[in-house]
Structures are given as structure tokens and as C-alpha cells.
Coordinates of C-alpha atoms in Angstrom, one line a residue:
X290 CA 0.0 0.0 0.0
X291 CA 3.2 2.1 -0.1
X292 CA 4.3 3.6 -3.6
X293 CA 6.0 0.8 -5.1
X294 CA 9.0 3.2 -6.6
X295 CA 12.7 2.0 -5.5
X296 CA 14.4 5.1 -6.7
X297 CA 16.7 6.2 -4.6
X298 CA 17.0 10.2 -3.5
X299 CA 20.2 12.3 -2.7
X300 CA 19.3 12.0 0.6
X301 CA 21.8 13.1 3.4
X302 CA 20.4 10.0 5.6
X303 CA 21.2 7.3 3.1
X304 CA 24.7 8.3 2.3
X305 CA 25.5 8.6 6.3
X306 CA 23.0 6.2 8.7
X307 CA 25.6 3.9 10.0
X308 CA 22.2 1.6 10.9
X309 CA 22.0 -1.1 8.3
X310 CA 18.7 -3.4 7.3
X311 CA 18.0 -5.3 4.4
X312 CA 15.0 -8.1 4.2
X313 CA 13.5 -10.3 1.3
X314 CA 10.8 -10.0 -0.4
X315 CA 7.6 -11.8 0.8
X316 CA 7.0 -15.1 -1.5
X317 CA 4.9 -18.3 -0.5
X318 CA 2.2 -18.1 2.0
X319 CA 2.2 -16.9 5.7
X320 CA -0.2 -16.5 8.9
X321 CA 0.4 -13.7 11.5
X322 CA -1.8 -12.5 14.4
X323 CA -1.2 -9.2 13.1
X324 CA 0.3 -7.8 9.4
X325 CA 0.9 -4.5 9.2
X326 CA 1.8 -2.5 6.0
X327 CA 4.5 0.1 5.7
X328 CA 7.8 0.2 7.1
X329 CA 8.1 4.0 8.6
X330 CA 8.1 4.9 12.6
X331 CA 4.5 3.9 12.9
X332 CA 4.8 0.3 11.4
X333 CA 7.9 -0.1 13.0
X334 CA 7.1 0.6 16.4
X335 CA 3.8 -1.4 16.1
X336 CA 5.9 -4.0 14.8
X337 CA 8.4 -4.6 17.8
X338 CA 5.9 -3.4 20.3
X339 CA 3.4 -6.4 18.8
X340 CA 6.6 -9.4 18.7
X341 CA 7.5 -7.9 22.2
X342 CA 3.7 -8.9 23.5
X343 CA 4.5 -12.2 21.9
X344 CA 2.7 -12.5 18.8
X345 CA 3.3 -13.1 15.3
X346 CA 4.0 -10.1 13.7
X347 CA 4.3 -9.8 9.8
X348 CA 5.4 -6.4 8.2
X349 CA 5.4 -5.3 4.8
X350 CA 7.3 -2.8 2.9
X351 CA 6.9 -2.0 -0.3
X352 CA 10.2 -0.7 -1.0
X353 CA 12.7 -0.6 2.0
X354 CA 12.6 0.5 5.6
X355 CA 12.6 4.4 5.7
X356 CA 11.5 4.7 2.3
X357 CA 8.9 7.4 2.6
X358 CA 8.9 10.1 5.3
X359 CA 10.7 8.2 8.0
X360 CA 13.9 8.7 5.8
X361 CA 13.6 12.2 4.6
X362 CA 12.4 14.6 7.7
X363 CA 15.0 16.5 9.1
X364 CA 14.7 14.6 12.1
X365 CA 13.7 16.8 14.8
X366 CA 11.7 14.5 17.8
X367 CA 9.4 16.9 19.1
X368 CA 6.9 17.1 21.9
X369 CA 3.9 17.7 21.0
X370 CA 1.9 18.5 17.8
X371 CA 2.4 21.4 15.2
X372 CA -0.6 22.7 17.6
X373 CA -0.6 24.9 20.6
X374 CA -2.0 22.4 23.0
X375 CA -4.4 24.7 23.7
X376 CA -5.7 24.2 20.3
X377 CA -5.7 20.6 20.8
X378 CA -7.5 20.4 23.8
X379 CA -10.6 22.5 21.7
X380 CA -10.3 20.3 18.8
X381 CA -10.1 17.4 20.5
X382 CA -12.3 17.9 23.2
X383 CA -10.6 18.7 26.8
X384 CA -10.3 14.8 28.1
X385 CA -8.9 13.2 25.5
X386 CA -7.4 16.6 23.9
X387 CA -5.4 16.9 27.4
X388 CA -4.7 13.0 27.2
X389 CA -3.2 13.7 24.1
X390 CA -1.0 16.3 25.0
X391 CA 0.4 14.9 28.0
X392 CA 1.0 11.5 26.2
X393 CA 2.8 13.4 23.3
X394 CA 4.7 16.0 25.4
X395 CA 6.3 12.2 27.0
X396 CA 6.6 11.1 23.0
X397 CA 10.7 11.9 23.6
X398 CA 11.4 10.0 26.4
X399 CA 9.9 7.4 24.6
X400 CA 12.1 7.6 21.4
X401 CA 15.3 8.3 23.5
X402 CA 14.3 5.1 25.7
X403 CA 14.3 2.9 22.2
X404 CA 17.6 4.2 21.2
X405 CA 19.2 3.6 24.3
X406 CA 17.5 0.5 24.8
X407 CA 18.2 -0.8 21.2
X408 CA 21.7 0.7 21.2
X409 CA 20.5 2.6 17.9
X410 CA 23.3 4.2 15.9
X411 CA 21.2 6.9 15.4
X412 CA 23.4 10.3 16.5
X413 CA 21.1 10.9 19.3
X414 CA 21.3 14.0 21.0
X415 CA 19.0 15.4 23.2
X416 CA 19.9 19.2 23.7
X417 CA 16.1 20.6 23.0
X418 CA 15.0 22.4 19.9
X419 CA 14.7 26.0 19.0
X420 CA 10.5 27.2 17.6
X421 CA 12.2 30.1 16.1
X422 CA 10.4 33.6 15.4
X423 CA 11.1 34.9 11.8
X424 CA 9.4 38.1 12.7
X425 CA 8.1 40.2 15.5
X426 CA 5.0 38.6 14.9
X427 CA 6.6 35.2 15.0
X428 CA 7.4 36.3 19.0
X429 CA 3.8 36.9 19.8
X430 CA 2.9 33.4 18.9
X431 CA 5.9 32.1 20.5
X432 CA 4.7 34.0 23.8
X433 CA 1.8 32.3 23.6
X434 CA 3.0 28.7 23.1
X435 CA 5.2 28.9 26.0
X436 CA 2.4 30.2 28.4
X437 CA -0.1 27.5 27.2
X438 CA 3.0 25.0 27.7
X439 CA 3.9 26.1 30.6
X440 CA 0.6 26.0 32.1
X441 CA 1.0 22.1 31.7
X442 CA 4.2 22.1 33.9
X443 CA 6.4 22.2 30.3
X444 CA 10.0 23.4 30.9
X445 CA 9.6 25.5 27.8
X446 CA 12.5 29.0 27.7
X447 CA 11.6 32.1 25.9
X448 CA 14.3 33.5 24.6
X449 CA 15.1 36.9 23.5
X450 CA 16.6 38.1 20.2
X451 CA 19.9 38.3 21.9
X452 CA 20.1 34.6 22.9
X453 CA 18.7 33.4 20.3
X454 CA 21.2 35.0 18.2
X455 CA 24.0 33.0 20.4
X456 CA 21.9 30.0 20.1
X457 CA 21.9 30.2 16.5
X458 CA 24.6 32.1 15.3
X459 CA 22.6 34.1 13.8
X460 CA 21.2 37.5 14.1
X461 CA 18.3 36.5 11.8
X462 CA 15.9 35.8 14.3
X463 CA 14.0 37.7 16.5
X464 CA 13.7 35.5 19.5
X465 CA 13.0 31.7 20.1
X466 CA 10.7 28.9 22.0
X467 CA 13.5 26.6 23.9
X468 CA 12.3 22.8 24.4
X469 CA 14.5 20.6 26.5
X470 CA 12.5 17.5 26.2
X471 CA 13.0 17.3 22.1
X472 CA 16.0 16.8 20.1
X473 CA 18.0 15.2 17.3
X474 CA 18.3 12.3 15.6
X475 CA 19.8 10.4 11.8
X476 CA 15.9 9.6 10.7
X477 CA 16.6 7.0 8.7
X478 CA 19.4 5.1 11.0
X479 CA 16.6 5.4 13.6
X480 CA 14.1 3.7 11.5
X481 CA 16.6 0.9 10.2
X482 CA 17.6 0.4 14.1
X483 CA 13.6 0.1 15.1
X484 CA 13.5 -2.6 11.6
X485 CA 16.3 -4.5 13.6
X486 CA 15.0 -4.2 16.9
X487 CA 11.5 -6.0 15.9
X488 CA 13.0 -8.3 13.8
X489 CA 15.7 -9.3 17.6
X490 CA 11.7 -9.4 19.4
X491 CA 10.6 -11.9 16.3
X492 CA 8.6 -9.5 14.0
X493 CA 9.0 -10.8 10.4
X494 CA 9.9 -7.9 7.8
X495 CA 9.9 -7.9 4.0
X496 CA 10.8 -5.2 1.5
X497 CA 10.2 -5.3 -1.9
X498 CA 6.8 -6.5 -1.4
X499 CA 3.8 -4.2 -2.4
X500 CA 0.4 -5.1 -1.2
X501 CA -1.4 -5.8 -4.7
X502 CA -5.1 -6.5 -2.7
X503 CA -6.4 -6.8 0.7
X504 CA -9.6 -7.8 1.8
X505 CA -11.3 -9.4 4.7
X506 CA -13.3 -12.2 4.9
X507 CA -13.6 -15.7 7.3
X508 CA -12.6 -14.1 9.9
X509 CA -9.0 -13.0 8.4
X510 CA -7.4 -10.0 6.5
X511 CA -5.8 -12.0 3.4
X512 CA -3.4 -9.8 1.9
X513 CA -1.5 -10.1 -1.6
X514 CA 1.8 -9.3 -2.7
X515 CA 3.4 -9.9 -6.3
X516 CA 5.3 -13.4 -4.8
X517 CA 3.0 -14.3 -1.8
X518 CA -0.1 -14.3 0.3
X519 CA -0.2 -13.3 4.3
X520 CA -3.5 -14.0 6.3
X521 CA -3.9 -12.2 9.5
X522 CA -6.5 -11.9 12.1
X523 CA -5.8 -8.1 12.6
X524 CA -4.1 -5.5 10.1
X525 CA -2.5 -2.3 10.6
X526 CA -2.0 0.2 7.4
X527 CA 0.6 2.3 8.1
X528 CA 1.5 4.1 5.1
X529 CA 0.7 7.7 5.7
X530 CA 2.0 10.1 2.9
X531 CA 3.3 7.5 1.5
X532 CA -0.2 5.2 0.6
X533 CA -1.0 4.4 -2.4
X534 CA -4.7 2.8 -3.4
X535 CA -4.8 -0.5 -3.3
X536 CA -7.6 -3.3 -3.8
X537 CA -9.7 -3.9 -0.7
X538 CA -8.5 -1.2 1.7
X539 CA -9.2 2.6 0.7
X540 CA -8.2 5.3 3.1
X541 CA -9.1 9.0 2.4
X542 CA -6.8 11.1 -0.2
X543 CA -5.0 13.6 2.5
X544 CA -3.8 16.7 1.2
X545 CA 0.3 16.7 1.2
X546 CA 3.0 19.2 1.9
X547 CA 6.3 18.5 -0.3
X548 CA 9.0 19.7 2.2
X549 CA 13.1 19.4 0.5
X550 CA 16.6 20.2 2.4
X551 CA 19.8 20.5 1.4
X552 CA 23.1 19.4 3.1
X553 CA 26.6 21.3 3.0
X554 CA 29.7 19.2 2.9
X555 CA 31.4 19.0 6.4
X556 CA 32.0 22.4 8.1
X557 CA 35.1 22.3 10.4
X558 CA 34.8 24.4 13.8
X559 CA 36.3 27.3 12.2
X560 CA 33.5 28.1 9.8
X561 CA 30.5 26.4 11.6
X562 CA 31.3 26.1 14.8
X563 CA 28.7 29.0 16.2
X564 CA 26.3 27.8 14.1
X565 CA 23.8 26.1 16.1
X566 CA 26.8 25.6 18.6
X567 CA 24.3 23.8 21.6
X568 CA 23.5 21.3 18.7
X569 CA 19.6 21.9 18.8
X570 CA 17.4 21.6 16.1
X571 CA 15.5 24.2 14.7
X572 CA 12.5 25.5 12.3
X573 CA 10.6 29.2 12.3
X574 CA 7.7 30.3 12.8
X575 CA 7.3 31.7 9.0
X576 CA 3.8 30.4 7.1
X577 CA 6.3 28.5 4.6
X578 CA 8.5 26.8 7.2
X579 CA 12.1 26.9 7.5
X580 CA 14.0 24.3 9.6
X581 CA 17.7 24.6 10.6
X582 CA 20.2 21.9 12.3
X583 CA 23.3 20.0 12.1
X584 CA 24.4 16.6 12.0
X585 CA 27.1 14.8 13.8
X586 CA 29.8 15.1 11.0
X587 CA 29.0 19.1 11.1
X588 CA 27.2 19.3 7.9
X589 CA 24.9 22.0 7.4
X590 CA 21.5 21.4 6.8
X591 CA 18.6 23.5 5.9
X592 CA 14.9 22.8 5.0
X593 CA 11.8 24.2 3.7
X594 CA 8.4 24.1 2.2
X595 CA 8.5 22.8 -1.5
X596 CA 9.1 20.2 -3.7
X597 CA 12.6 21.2 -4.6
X598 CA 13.5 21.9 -7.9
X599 CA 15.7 25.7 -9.1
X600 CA 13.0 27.6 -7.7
X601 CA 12.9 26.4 -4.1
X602 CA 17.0 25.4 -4.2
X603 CA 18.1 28.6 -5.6
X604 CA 15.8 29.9 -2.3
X605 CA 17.6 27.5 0.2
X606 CA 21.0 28.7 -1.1
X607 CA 20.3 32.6 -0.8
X608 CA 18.0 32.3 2.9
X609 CA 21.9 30.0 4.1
X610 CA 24.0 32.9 2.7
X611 CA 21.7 35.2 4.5
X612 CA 21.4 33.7 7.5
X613 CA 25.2 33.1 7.8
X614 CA 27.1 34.9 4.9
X615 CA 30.3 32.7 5.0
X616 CA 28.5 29.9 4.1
X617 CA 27.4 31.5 0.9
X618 CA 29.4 29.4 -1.1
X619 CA 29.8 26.3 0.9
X620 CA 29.2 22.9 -1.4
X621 CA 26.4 21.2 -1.2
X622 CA 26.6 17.7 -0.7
X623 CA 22.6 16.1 -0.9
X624 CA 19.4 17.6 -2.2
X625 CA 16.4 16.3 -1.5
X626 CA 12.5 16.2 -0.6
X627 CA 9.6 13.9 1.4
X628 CA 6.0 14.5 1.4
X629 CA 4.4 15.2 4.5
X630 CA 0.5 14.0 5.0
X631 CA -1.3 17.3 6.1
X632 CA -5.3 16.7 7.8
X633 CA -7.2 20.0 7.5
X634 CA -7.1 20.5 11.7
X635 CA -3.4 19.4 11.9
X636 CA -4.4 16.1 14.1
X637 CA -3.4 12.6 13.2
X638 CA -6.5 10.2 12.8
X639 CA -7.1 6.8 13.8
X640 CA -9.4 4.9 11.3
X641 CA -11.1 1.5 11.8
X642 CA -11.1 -0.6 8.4
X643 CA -13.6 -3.2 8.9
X644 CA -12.8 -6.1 11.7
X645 CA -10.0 -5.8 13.5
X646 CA -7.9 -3.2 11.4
X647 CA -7.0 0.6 12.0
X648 CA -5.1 3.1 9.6
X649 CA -2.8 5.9 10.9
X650 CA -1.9 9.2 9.1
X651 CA -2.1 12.9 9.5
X652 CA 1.5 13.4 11.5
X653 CA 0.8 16.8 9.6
X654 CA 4.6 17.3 10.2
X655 CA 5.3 15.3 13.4
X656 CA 6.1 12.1 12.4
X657 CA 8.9 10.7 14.4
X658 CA 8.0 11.0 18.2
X659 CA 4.2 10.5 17.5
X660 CA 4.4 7.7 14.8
X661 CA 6.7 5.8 17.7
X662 CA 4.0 6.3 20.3
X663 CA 1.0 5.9 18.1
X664 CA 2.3 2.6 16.1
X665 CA 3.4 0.9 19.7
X666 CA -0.7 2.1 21.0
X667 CA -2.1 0.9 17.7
X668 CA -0.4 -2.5 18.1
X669 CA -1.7 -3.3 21.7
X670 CA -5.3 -2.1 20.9
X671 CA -5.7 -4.4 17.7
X672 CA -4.1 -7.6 20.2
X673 CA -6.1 -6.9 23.1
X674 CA -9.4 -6.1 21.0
X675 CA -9.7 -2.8 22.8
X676 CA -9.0 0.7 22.1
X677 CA -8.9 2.6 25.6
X678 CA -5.2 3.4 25.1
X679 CA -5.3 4.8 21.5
X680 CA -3.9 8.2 22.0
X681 CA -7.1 9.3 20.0
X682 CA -10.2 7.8 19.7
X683 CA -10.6 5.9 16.4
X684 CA -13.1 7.0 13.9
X685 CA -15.4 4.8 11.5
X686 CA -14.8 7.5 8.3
X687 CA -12.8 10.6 7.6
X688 CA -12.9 12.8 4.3
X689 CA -10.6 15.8 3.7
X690 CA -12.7 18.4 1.3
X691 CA -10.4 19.3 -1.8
X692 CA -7.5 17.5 -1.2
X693 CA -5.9 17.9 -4.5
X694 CA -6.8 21.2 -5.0
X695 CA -4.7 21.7 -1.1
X696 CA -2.0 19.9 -2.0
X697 CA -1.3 22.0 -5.5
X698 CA -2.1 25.4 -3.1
X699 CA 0.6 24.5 -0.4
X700 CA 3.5 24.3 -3.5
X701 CA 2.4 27.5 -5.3
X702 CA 2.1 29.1 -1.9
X703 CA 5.9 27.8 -1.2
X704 CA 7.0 28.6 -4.8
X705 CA 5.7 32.5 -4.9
X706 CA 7.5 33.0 -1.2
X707 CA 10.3 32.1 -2.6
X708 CA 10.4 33.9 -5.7
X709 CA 9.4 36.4 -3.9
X710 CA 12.8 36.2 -1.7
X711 CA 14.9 36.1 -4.9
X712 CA 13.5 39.8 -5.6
X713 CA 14.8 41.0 -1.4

């Protein structure tokens, strides 16, 4: 149910994850108590979290582990939602919108745990992250994040232009939201490490295997690859941004954000070494986002809204000159660009497919700390036939109004930004 296209992208993650994961293909026929479908943070989680209850877990992956999304963000683990939890408590409803915040403001500890746990090689660090304001009004929404957060006992800093400067290096920005719960990681080697991980616990995972059909009947999900046949009792579709329509199993057609980075070679100390010098990750508050950090080797790496291309690359190279001029002709090492599955309130969804199966999607963003914490939830409510510790209450049907028409409306709104920019 994932887009079955192999192609590899110039991605900073697969030239550096020092994680490594290969599986076969599916062939022949197999039985599970539980197959998911899709090999990103969500599938993987529910996968190791299911094999470490003790049952028979089956993933499949259309292409490899960390194809999609789980192996192109930028790799910030967050707490929380792109929401002010304020906002989520509204949308939500205060009980389970409060739920949700409290279990998502944890989401790090829960990542971090894995990693340490699993000895990922994943260059962890957990030094907080930097909501950055591009503007004065940037600050004022900042100011108000932090009281909401704070309100909920969040050890969220507001920092002024001055500090955020020395946190940055940068004089670009005109204050910033610290969050010490959140940090860093190598996406992709923390996706491969989670692949490995299940697999130690006894989840079965194949690549290269597409789901051609899926239905339900006799009690059983029977799904279909090119090579083989897997029957299951329950089913979790985990495809998210990356879902492609397949026989048997439709979920609704989200709306998608196309978000690119780029990647300087190695900076020594001497060029970058105040850049981002507390080793935070970062992103603005601008209505085409920008995101900022470093990697362990001291590459550069910068991000935005946009499918990528001259128009949005040509932006990424002037916005790194401006933010720090010496870098202005620094060589680039990776291009390259994920889509990101946007819902039109910016909350994830939980949808029941029949008997026994649920679909997650909507990260709108924040895919790695909730996709760990959601795909682990998911796999315990489909074993234990219950869904009291979803982290949001599942939902029999969900339809996103225009979703096309959205998805072509976030790139042209990225595109004219930035040839706008080109014109500053």
C-alpha cells in the first residue's frame, strides 16, 4: 500500500545512517496475528511493540525501511503536535485533547528510551530544539506557546533576540521557544535500528513486497503481494503520505505538503562552529516553514516548504547565505525532498477498516516521536481487541474536502515565497 518506486534520492540520511537493514521480499504463503503494511516509525514501532507482547507479527514494505517520510524529515523529535495544546485540547475535546497532550509531550522520552535501549546508531542527542520567530509577529505566537506549555508544567524557555542570536549564530531571528525534552536524531538510521529491533523481538519484515489486494473475509485480512499471500486476524496500514490505493483497503486522499533540504559538505569548527553551537534543532515560525540543524559530522542542513527543484534550491542557497554569509558558497553535498500527510485540523487520525484493522496518518509534520508512540498504541489495541489506550479515539470515516486542489495550493504558496525572496 506504499508507492512501489525503489528510486533512490540524494538524501543526506542514506549516504550517512551507519544503521544497516535489508529483508527479502515476501514469497509463498504466511499467517500472523497481526500484518501490518508500511515500514516507517509507525509500522515499525507497532511491529516490535506487537513481537514484544509475543505474537506473530508480519510487516510489509513495499520498497525498503525508511523509504517514505521516516527517511527524509529532518529529524527533529518533538513534543507535541504542530498545535498549541491549547488548540488541541478545543479540537479534540478537553479529556482526550489533554490526554493527548500529556502522552505526546512524553513522545521523547519514549524515542530516547528505544535508542538507548536498542543501542541505535542513530546520533542521538538530546539538547532541546529552537521554535524560532522569523518576525516580531513570530514572537507573539511564540509568547503564547510557551504560556499554554507552561501552564502544563512544560519546561519550555523564551528567549530573546539576543540569545537566540548566540543559540543560533545568527542575528536573523527575533527571539526563540527553547524545548528541552526534544531533540535530534539520523531519521533513517533510527528507522533501520527500530527494523532491527523488531526483527531481535521476532517480527518478520519484507521489503520489496507491495500489497497488490487486501480484503477481509472468514474471519482473516488475506493480503496479496506480487510473490506471496499473508493471512492475519488483525491489520495495521501504516502508510501515511506515502499510501498508495490499493484493492480492498481505501483510506481518504489527504492533502500533502512536499518539504526538500539541502546538506553542505562538512563544516570544520572554524567556519560552523557557532552555528547552532548547543546542537539543537531548529525550524521558524514563517507560514512557509524553514528548519535549521546540524548533523554529527558538522554538515549544514537546511529545509523548507516545496518540492525542490531551481525555484525552491536557488531559495535554500540565498535564505543559508543570509542567515550566515560565510556559508554563501559552501558545497552542497545532498538535495532532497519527502511529502508530508497534512489533515485539515493538523491532528493525526485513527481509522477503523472493517474487523479488526485501524489506519494511521495525519503526522501533519510530526512524524517521528508520535508515529513511535501511536504505532506501539495501535499494536496493543488491535491484540487486546480494545482501544482505551489509543492516544485518540478511532473514527469509522474521515474525508478531507479538496485534497488535490490543497496539495497544489501549499506548493504554489511555497513557490511564490520564494520567488518572492529572490526579488529581497
Amino acid at each position: 500500500m506504499e508507492r512501489n518506486d525503489n528510486t533512490e534520492i540524494d538524501s543526506l540520511w542514506q549516504a550517512s545512517a551507519q544503521e544497516l537493514f535489508s529483508a527479502p521480499d515476501l514469497q509463498g504463503e504466511r499467517s500472523a496475528d497481526l500484518a501490518i503494511i508500511g515500514g516507517g516509525y509507525t509500522g515499525l514501532s507497532a511491529a516490535l511493540a506487537g513481537a514484544e507482547q509475543g505474537a506473530e507479527v508480519v510487516l510489509l514494505e513495499a520498497a525498503h525501511v525508511g523509504y517514505g517520510g521516516s527517511g527524509r524529515n529532518v529529524g527533529l523529535v518533538n513534543a507535541g503536535l504542530w498545535l498549541p495544546p491549547d488548540t488541541v485540547a478545543k479540537q479534540l475535546g478537553e479529556g482526550p485533547g489533554e490526554a493527548l497532550n500529556t502522552t505526546l509531550a512524553a513522545a521523547p522520552d519514549r524515542v530516547f528510551g528505544l535508542i538507548e535501549r536498542h543501542e541505535i546508531a542513530c546520533e542521538p542527542r538530546r539538547n532541546g530544539t529552537l521554535h524560532l520567530a522569523h518576525a516580531p509577529g513570530g514572537m507573539r505566537d511564540l509568547t503564547r506557546r510557551a504560556v499554554q506549555a507552561q501552564a502544563r508544567g512544560a519546561p519550555v524557555t523564551l528567549l530573546g533576540r539576543d540569545e537566540a542570536a548566540r543559540r543560533t549564530g545568527s542575528a536573523r531571528f527575533h527571539g526563540a521557544l527553547f524545548d528541552p525534552r526534544a531533540g535530534t536524531i539520523q531519521p533513517l538510521a533510527y528507522a533501520r535500528g527500530l527494523a532491527r529491533a523488531a526483527t531481535a523481538a521476532g517480527a518478520r519484515i519484507f521489503e520489496n513486497s507491495p500489497v497488490r489486494a487486501c480484503q477481509h473475509h472468514g474471519g482473516h485480512w488475506v493480503l496479496r503481494t506480487g510473490g506471496g499471500k499473508l493471512r492475519a486476524r488483525r491489520l495495521l496500514v501504516a502508510t501515511n503520505a506515502y499510501h498508495s490505493a490499493t484493492e480492498g483497503t481505501q483510506l481518504p486522499d489527504l492533502p500533502v505538503v512536499q518539504f526538500f533540504q539541502i546538506a553542505t559538505e562538512p563544516m570544520g569548527h572554524n567556519i560552523a562552529g557557532d552555528i547552532l553551537p548547543g546542537g539543537e534543532g531548529a525550524w521558524d515560525t514563517g507560514p512557509v516553514m524553514t528548519s535549521l540543524r546540524r548533523d554529527a559530522a558538522g554538515r549544514v542542513i537546511l529545509g523548507g516548504m516545496g518540492a525542490g527543484g531551481p525555484i525552491h534550491e536557488g531559495w535554500a542557497r540565498r535564505k543559508l547565505a543570509r542567515l550566515y554569509p560565510r556559508l554563501a558558497d559552501a558545497p552542497l553535498a545532498h538535495v532532497w525532498a519527502g511529502r508530508i500527510a497534512m489533515t485539515g485540523d493538523h491532528l493525526p487520525r485513527i481509522l477503523r477498516l472493517g474487523q479488526e484493522g485501524l489506519a494511521v496518518f495525519g503526522y501533519s509534520g510530526r512524524g517521528i516521536a508520535p508515529g513511535t508512540v501511536f504505532g506501539a498504541a495501535a499494536a496493543q489495541a488491535l491484540l487486546a481487541g480494545e482501544e482505551d489506550a489509543l492516544p485518540v479515539p478511532a473514527v469509522d470515516s474521515h474525508a478531507e474536502a479538496l485534497s488535490a486542489l490543497r496539495t497544489l495550493g501549499f506548493e504554489a504558496a511555497a513557490r511564490m515565497v520564494h520567488l518572492m525572496a529572490a526579488r529581497l
